[in-house]
Short mmCIF file of C-alpha atoms and ligand atoms in Angstrom, two decimals:
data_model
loop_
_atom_site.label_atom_id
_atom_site.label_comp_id
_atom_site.label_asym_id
_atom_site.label_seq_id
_atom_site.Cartn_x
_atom_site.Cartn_y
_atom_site.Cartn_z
CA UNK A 116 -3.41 -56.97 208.83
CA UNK A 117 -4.26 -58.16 205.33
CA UNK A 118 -1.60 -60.16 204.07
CA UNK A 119 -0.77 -61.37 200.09
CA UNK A 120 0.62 -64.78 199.52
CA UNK A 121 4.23 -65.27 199.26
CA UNK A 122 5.27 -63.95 195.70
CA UNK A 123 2.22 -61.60 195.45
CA UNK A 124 2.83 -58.63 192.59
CA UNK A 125 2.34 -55.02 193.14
CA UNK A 126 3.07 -52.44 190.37
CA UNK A 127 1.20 -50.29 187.86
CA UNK A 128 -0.06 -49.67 184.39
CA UNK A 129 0.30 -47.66 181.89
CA UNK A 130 -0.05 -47.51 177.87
CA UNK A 131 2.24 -46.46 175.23
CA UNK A 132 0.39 -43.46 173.76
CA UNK A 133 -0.76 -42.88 176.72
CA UNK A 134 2.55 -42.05 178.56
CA UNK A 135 5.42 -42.06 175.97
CA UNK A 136 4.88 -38.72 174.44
CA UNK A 137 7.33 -38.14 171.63
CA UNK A 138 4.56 -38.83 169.34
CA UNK A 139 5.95 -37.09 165.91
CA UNK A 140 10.09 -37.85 166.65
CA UNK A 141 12.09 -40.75 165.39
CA UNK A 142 10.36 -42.04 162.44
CA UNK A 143 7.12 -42.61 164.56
CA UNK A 144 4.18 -42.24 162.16
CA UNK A 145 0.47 -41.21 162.97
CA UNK A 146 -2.02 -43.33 164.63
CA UNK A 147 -5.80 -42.86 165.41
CA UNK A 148 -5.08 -40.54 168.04
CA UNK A 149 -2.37 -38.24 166.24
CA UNK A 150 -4.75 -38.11 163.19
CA UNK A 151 -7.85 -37.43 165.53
CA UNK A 152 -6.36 -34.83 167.40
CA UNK A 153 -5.15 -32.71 164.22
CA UNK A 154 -8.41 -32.89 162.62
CA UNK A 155 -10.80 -32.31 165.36
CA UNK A 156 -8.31 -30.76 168.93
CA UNK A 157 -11.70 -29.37 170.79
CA UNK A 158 -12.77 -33.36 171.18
CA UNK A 159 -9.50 -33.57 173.52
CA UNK A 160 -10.12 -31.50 177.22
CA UNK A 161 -8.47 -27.77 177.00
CA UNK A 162 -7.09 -29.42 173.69
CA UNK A 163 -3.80 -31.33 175.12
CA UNK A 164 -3.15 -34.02 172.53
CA UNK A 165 -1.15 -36.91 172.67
CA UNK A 166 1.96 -35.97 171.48
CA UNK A 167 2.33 -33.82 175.18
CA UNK A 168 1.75 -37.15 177.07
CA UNK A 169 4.58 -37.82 180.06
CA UNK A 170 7.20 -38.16 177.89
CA UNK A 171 8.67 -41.66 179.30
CA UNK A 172 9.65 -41.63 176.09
CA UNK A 173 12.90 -39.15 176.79
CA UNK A 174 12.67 -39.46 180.32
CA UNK A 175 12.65 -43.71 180.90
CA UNK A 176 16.20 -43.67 182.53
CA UNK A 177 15.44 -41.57 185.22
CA UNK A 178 11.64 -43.17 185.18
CA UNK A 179 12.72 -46.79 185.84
CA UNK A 180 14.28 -45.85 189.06
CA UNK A 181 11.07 -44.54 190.32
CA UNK A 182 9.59 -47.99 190.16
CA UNK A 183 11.48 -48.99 192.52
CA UNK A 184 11.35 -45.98 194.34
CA UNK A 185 7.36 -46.54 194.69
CA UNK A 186 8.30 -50.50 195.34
CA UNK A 187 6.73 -52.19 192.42
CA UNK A 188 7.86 -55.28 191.65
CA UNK A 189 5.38 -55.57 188.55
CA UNK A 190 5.13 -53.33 185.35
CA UNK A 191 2.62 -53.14 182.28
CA UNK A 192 3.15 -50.91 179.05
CA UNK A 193 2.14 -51.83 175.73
CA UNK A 194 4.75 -51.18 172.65
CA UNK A 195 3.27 -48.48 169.88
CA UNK A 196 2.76 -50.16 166.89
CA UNK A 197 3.52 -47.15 164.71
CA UNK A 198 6.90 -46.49 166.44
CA UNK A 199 7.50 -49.91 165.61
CA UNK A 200 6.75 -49.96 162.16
CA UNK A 201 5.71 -46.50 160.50
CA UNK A 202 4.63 -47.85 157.02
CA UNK A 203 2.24 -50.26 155.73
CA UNK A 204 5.65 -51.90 154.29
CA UNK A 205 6.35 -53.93 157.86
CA UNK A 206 9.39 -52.55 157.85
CA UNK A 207 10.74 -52.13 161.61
CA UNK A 208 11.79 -48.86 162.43
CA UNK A 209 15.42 -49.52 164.27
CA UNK A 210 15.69 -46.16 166.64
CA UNK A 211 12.02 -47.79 168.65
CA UNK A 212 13.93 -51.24 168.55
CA UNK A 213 16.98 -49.31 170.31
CA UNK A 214 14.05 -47.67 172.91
CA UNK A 215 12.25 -50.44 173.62
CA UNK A 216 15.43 -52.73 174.27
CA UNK A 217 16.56 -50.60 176.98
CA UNK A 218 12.83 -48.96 178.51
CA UNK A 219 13.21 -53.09 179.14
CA UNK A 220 16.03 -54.06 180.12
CA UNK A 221 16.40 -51.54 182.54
CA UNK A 222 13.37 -52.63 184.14
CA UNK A 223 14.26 -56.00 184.35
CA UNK A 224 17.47 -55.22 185.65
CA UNK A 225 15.67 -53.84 189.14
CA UNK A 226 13.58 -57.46 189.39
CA UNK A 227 10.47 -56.16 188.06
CA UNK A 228 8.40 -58.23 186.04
CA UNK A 229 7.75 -57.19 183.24
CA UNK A 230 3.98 -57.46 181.16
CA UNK A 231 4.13 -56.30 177.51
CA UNK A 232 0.77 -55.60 175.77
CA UNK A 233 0.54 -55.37 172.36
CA UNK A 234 -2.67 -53.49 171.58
CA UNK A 235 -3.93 -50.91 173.85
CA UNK A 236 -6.03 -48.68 171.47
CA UNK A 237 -3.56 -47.40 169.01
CA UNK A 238 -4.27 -48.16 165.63
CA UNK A 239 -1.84 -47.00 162.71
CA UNK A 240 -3.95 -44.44 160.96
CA UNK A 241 -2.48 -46.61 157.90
CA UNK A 242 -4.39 -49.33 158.78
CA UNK A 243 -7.56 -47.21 159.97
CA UNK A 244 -7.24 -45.80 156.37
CA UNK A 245 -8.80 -49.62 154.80
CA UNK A 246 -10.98 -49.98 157.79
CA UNK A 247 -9.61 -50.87 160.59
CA UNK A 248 -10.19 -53.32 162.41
CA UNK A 249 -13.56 -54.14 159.87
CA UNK A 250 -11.07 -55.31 157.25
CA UNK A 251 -9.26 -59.09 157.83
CA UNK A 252 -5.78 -56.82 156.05
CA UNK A 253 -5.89 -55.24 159.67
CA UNK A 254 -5.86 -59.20 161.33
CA UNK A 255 -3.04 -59.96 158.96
CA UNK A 256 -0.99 -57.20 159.35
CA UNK A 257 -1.03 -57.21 163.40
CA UNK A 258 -0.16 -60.90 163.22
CA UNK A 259 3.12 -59.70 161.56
CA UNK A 260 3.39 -57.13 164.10
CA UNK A 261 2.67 -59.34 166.94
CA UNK A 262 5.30 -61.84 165.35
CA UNK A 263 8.39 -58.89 165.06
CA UNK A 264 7.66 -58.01 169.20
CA UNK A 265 7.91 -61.68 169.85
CA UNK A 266 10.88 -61.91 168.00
CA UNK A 267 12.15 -58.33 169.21
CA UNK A 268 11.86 -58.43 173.08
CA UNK A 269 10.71 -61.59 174.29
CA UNK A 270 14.00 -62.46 175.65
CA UNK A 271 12.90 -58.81 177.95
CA UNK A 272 9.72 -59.94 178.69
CA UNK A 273 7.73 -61.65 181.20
CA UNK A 274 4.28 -62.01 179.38
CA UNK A 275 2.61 -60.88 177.02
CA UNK A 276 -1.19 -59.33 176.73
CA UNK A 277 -2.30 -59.50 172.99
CA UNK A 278 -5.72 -56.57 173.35
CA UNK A 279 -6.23 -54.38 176.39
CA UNK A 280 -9.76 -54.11 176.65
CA UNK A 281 -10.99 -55.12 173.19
CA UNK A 282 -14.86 -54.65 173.91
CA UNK A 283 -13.99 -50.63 174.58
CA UNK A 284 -12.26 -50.33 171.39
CA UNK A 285 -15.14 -51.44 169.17
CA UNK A 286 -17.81 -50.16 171.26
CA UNK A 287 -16.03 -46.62 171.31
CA UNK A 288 -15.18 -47.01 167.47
CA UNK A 289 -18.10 -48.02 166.33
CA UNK A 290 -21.40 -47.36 168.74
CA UNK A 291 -20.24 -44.40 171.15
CA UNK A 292 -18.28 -42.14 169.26
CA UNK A 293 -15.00 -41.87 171.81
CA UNK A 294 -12.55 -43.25 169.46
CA UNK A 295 -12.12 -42.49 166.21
CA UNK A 296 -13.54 -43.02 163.67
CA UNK A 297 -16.74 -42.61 166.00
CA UNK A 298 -18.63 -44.36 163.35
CA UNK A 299 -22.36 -45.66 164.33
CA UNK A 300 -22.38 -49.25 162.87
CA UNK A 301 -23.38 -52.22 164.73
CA UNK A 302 -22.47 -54.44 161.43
CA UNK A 303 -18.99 -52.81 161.56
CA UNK A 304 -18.89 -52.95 165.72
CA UNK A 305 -19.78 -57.05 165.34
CA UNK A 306 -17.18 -57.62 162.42
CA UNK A 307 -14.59 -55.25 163.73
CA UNK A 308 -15.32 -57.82 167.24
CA UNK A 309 -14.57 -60.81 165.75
CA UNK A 310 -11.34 -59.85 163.94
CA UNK A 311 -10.08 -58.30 167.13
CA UNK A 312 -10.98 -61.70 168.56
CA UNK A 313 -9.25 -63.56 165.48
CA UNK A 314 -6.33 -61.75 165.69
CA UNK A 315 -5.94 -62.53 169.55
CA UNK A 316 -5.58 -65.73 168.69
CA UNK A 317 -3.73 -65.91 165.68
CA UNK A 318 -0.80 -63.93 167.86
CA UNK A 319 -1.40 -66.72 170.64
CA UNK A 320 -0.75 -69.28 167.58
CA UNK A 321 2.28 -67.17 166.49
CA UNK A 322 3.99 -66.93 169.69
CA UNK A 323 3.62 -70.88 170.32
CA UNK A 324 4.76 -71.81 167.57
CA UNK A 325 7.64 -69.96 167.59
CA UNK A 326 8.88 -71.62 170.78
CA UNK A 327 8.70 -69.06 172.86
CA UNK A 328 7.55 -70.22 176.37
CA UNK A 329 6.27 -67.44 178.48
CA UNK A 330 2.86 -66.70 179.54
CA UNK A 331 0.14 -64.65 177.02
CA UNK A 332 -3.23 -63.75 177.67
CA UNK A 333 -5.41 -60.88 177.12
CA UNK A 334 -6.44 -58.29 179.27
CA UNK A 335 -10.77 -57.75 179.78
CA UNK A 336 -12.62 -55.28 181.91
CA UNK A 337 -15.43 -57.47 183.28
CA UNK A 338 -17.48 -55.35 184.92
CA UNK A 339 -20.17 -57.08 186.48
CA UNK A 340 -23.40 -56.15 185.77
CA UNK A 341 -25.66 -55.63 188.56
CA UNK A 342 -29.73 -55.83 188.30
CA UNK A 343 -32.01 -53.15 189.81
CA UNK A 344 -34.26 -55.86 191.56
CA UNK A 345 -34.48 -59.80 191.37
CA UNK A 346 -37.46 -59.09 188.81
CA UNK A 347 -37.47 -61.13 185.96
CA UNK A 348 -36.70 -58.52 183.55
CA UNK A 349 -34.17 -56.99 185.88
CA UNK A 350 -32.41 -60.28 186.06
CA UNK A 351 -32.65 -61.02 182.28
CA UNK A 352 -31.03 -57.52 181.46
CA UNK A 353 -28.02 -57.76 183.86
CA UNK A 354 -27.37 -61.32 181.76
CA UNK A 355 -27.39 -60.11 178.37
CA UNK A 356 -25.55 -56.94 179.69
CA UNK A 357 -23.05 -59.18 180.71
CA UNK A 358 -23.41 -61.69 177.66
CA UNK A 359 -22.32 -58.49 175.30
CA UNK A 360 -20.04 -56.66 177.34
CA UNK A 361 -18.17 -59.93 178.97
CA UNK A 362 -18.88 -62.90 177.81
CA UNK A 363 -18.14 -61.60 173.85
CA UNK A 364 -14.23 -61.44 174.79
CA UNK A 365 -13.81 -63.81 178.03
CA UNK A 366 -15.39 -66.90 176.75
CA UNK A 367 -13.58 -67.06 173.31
CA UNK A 368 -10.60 -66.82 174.86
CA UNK A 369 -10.54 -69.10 178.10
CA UNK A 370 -12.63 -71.59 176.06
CA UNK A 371 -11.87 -70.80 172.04
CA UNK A 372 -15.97 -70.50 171.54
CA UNK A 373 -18.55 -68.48 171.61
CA UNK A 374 -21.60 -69.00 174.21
CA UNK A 375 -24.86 -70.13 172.03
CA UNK A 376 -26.58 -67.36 173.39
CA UNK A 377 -24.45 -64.54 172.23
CA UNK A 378 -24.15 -65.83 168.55
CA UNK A 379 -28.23 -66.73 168.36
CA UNK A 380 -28.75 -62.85 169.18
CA UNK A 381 -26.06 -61.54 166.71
CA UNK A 382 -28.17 -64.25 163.69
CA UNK A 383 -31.29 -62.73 165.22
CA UNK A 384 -30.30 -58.88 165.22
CA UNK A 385 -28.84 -59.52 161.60
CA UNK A 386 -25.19 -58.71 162.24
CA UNK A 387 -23.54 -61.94 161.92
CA UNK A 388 -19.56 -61.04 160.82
CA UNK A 389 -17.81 -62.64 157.74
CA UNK A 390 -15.59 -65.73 159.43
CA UNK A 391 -14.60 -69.23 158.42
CA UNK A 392 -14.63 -72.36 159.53
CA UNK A 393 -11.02 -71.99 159.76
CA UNK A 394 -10.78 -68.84 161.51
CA UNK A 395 -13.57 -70.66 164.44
CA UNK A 396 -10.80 -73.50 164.54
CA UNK A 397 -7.75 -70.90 165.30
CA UNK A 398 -9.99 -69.17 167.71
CA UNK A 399 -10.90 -73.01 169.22
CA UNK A 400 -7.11 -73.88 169.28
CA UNK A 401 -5.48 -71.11 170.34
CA UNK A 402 -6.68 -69.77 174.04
CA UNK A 403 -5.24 -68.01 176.86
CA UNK A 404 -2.46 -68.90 179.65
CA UNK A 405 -3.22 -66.17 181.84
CA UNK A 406 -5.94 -63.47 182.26
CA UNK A 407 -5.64 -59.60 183.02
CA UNK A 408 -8.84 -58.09 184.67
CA UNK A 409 -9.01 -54.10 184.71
CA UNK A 410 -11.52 -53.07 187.04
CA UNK A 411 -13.15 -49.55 187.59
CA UNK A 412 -16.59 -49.62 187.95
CA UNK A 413 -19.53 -51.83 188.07
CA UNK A 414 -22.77 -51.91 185.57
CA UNK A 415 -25.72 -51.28 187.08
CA UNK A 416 -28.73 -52.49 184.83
CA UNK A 417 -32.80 -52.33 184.66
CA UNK A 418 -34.74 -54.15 181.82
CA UNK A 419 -35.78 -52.08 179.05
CA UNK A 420 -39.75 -51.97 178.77
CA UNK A 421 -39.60 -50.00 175.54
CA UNK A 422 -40.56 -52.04 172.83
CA UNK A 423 -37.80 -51.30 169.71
CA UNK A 424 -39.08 -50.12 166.44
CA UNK A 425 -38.88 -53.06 163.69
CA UNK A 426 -36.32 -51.01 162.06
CA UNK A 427 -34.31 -49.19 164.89
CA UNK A 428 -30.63 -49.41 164.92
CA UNK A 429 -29.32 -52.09 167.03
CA UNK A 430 -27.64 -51.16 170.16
CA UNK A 431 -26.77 -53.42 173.72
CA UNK A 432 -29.24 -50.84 175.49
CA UNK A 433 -32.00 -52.39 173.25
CA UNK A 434 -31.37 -55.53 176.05
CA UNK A 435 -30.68 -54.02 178.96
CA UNK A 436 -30.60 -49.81 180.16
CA UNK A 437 -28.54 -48.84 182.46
CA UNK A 438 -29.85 -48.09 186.17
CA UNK A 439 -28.93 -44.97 188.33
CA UNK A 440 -28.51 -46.43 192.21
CA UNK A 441 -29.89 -44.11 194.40
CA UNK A 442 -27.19 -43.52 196.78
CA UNK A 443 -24.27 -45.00 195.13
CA UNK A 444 -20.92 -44.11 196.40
CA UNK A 445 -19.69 -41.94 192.98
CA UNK A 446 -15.98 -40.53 191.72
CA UNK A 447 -17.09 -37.17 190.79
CA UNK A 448 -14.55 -36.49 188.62
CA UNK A 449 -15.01 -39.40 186.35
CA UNK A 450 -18.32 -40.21 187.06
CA UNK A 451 -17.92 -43.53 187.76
CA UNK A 452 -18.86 -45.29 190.83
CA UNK A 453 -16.66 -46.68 193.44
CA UNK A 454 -17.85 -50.55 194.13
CA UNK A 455 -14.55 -52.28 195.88
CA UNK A 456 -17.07 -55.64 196.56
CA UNK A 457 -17.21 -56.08 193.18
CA UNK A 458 -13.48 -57.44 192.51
CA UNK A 459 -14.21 -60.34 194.71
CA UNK A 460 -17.33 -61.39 192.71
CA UNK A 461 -15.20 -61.21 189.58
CA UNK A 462 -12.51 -63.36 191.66
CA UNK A 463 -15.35 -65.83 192.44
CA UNK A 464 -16.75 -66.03 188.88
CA UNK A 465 -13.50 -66.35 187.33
CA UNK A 466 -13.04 -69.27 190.10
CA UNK A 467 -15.91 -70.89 189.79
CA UNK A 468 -16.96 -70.26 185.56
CA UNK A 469 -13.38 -69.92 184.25
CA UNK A 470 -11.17 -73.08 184.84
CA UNK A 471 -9.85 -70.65 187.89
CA UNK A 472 -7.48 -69.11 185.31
CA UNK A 473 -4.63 -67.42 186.50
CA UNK A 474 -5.01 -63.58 186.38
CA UNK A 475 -3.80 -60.54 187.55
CA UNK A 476 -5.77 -57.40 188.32
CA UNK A 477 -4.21 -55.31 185.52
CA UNK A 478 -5.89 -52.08 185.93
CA UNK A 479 -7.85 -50.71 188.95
CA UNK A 480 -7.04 -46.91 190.12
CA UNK A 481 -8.78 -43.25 191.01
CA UNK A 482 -8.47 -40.45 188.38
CA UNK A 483 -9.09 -36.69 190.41
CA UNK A 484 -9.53 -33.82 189.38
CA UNK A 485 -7.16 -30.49 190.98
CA UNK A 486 -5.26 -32.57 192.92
CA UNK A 487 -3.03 -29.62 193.40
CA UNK A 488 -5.64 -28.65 196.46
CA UNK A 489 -4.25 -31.41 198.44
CA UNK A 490 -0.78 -30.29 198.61
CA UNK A 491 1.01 -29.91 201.69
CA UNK A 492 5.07 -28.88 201.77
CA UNK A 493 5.21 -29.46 197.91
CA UNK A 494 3.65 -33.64 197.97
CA UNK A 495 0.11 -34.22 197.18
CA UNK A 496 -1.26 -36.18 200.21
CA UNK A 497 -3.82 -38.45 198.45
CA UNK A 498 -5.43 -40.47 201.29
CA UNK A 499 -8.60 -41.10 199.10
CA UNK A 500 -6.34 -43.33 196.83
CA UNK A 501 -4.89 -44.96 199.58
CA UNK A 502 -8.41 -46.02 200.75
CA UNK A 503 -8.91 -46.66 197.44
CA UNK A 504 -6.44 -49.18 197.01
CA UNK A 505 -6.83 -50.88 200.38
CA UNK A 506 -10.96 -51.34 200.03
CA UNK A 507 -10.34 -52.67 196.75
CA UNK A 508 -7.15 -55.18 198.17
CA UNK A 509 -9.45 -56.12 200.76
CA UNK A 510 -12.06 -57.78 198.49
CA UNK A 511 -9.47 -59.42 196.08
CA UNK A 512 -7.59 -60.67 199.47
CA UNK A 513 -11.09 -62.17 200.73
CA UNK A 514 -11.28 -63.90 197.43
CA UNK A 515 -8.03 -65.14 197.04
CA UNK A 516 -8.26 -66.76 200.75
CA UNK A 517 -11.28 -68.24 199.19
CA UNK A 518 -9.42 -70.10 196.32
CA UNK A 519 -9.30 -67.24 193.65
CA UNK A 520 -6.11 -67.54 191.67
CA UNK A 521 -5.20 -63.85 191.32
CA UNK A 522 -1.35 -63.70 191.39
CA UNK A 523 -0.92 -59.30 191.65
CA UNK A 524 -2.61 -56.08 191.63
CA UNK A 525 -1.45 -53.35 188.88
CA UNK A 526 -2.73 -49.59 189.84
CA UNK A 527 -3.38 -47.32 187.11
CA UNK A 528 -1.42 -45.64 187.10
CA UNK A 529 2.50 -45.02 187.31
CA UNK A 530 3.30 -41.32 186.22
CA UNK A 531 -0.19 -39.39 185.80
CA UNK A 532 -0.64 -39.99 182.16
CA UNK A 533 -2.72 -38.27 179.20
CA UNK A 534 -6.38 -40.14 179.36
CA UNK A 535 -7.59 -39.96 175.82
CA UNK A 536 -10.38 -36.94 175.39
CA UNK A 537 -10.02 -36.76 179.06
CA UNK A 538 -6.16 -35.71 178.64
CA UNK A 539 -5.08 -34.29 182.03
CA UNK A 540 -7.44 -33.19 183.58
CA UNK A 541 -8.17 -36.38 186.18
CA UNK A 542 -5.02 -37.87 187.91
CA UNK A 543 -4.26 -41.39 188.27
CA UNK A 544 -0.35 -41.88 189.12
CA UNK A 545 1.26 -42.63 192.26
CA UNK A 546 3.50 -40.25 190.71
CA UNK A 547 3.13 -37.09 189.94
CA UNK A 548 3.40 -34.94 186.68
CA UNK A 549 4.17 -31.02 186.55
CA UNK A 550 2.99 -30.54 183.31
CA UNK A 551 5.28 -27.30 182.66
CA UNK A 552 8.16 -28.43 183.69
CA UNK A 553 7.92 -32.51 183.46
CA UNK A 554 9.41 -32.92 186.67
CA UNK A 555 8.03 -35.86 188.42
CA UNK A 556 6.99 -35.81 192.24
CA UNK A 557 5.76 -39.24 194.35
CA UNK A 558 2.47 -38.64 196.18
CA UNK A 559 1.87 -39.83 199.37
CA UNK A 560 0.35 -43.03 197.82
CA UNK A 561 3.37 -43.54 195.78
CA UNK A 562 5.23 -44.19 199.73
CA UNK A 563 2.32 -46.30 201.14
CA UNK A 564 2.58 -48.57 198.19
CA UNK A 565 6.37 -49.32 198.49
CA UNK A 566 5.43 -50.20 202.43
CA UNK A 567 2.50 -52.30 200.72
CA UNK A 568 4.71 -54.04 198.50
CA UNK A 569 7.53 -54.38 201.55
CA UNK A 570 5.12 -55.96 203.85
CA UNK A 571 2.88 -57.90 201.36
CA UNK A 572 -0.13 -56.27 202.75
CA UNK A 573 -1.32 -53.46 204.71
CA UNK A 574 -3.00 -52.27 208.41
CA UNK A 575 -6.82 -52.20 207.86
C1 BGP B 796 -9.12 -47.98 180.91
C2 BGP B 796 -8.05 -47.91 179.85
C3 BGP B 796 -6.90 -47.01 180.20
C4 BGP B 796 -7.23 -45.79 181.04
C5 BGP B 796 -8.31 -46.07 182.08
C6 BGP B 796 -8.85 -44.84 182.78
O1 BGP B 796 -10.33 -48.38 180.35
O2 BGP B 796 -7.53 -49.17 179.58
O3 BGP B 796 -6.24 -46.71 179.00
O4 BGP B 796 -7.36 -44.68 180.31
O5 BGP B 796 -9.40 -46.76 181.54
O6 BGP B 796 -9.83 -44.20 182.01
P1 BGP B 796 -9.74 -42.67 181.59
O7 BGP B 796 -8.34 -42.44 181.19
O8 BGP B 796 -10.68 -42.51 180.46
O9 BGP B 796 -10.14 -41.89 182.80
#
């Protein structure tokens, strides 16, 4: 039997655009992802935009009692910033006020704890309009933002996540092209970085204070980066994949600086941001109480023995390529690979590198494809998530018997929900969604995990 400590969370998460539909009703205005999916639908698979996501949005009443149906005792959504406030004005929009007060309070009525992030890849399109995220205006006007949810529904929440995933944003903004604007700017990808990173804190400043008093943190993906061999170059690639992709977000805000390292390569590659001394010192001040690690997949990295051209455009692969693993044990339908080890090495480095912050695992889960195939009398029977979820508790159970301070596990996801240009077409909920009708239907993993969560822990 693997057994949790005493108090151990189990739940899910989800993301507002990604699951509250009702994305053109009530005053709500456009963000990235309404403007990107009327201007260019073929980007988005069989062209299912978000304003057809699950629709918690009109369906939250009925919703909230399957949380507790599926025993979670933990829940993370983040609030959509243009519901909140549609105009560049700040003014708060009172009908999302009225939605998010009870969405939250009927939550917390069951005993569930309740995360709130504030961030989770929905920009207002009137912000994206002066640059996003490149432009301090965009820092400002999410520190007002962050401010009116603090003020809003704090007395509803039980912490708060300022970013989800930060490094994905820019990177998919402004190297890879899977957010828009799918711009190809390094300058842009290092500025639009450091605001994110400014504006992190600046909301951590806010909130204390204000004299509010409940935990806030941020929530990383710190995939570990892997080296083909214990070569030299090897080894040197899997540390500057991990200075970019990890280190960028996670040291900043457990420690409020920068590593040496990663700021003598951004001076040497010419992309140094605009900041202040004063903006370093909020950033210095101003660090997290608690961490939220999503975990999918792990990087697997090679040295790159191409020499760059003087004038090439800078990009993290110039440090490190990525390495295909013979072998490796591979989602098909995402295409990423399934590594359960590697959530105890994150436990360990967090333990041993990062004060042993507390943190939750705030996203780990399974997206498949046609899960229709594995119905049997009308519920999908989804052993692979199951073993999923158990080879991944495993590791984080070995860890936390080994001093890692990981207080709960979050699946993604709750209800299968709309995955950006993936849309619907891999699965992720314990729940699932009948996307002509809405109705909602647990899976056979959606029962295992209220036993989970009953027993604190699970049969191997
Ligand atoms: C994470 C995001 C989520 C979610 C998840 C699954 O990086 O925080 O929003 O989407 O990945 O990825 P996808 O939906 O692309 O399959």
């Amino acid at each position: 039997m693997i057994k949790f400590p005493k108090g151990f969370l189990y739940g899910t998460a989800t993301s507002a655009t990604q699951s509250e539909g009702a994305g053109n009703i009530d005053n709500k205005s456009e963000n990235i992802w309404d403007y990107w999916y009327k201007i260019d639908p073929y980007k988005f698979y069989k062209q299912v935009g978000p304003s057809k996501t699950t629709d918690i949005y009109n369906n939250y009443k009925t919703d909230v009692d399957l949380l507790e149906e599926t025993g979670q005792n933990v829940y993370r959504t983040s609030i959509n910033w243009t519901r909140l406030i549609p105009d560049i004005d700040g003014n708060i929009n009172q009908k999302a006020v009225s939605f998010y007060r009870d969405y939250f309070s009927r939550i917390r009525k069951k005993n569930i704890t309740l995360y709130i992030n504030l961030f989770h890849f929905d920009l207002p399109m009137y912000l994206m309009d002066i640059g996003g995220w490149t432009n301090k205006k965009t820092v400002e006007a999410y520190k007002e933002y962050a401010r009116k949810c603090f003020e809003l529904f704090d007395d509803l929440v039980d912490g708060w996540f300022t970013f989800n995933e930060p490094i994905v944003q820019v990177e998919c903004q402004y190297l890879y092209g899977y957010h828009y604007p799918a711009d190809v700017d390094p300058k842009k990808a290092v500025q639009a970085a450091f605001n994110t990173q400014l504006a992190s804190a600046l909301a951590i400043k806010n909130y204390k204070e204000m004299d509010f008093n409940k935990k806030i943190g941020i929530i990383l993906n710190l995939t570990p980066a892997y080296p083909r061999s214990n070569n030299d170059g090897d080894l040197k690639a899997a540390e500057m994949a991990e200075l970019i992709n990890k280190s960028s977000f996670l040291d900043p805000s457990v420690f409020g600086k920068y590593p040496e390292k990663l700021i003598n390569l951004i001076k040497k590659e010419k992309l140094t941001p605009e900041y202040s001394e004063e903006e370093l010192e909020i950033i210095k001040e101003n660090t997290i109480d608690f961490l939220g690690v999503n975990y999918y997949q792990p990087l697997r990295v090679r040295e790159n023995p191409y020499q760059y051209k003087e004038d090439a455009l800078f990009m993290p692969r110039k440090y490190y390529l990525t390495y295909d693993m013979p072998g490796k044990r591979m989602n098909p339908y995402r295409g990423w690979e399934i590594y359960p080890k590697a959530l105890y090495d994150i436990a360990i480095n967090i333990r041993d590198n990062y004060k042993n912050i507390e943190w939750i695992v705030s996203e780990n889960g399974m997206g498949v494809e046609n899960e229709e195939r594995f119905r049997e009398n009308g519920q999908i029977k989804d052993d692979y998530r199951i073993d999923f979820i158990k080879e991944h508790l495993y590791w984080l159970s070995k860890a936390i018997s080994e001093g890692a301070n990981c207080k709960g596990y979050q699946l993604w996801t709750f209800i299968d929900c709309w995955s950006w240009l993936n849309a619907y077409k891999n699965r992720y909920g314990l729940v699932e969604l009948d996307l002509n009708t809405g109705q909602r239907k647990i899976k056979k993993s959606g029962q295992w995990f209220k036993k989970l969560s009953e027993n604190n822990g699970f049969e191997l």
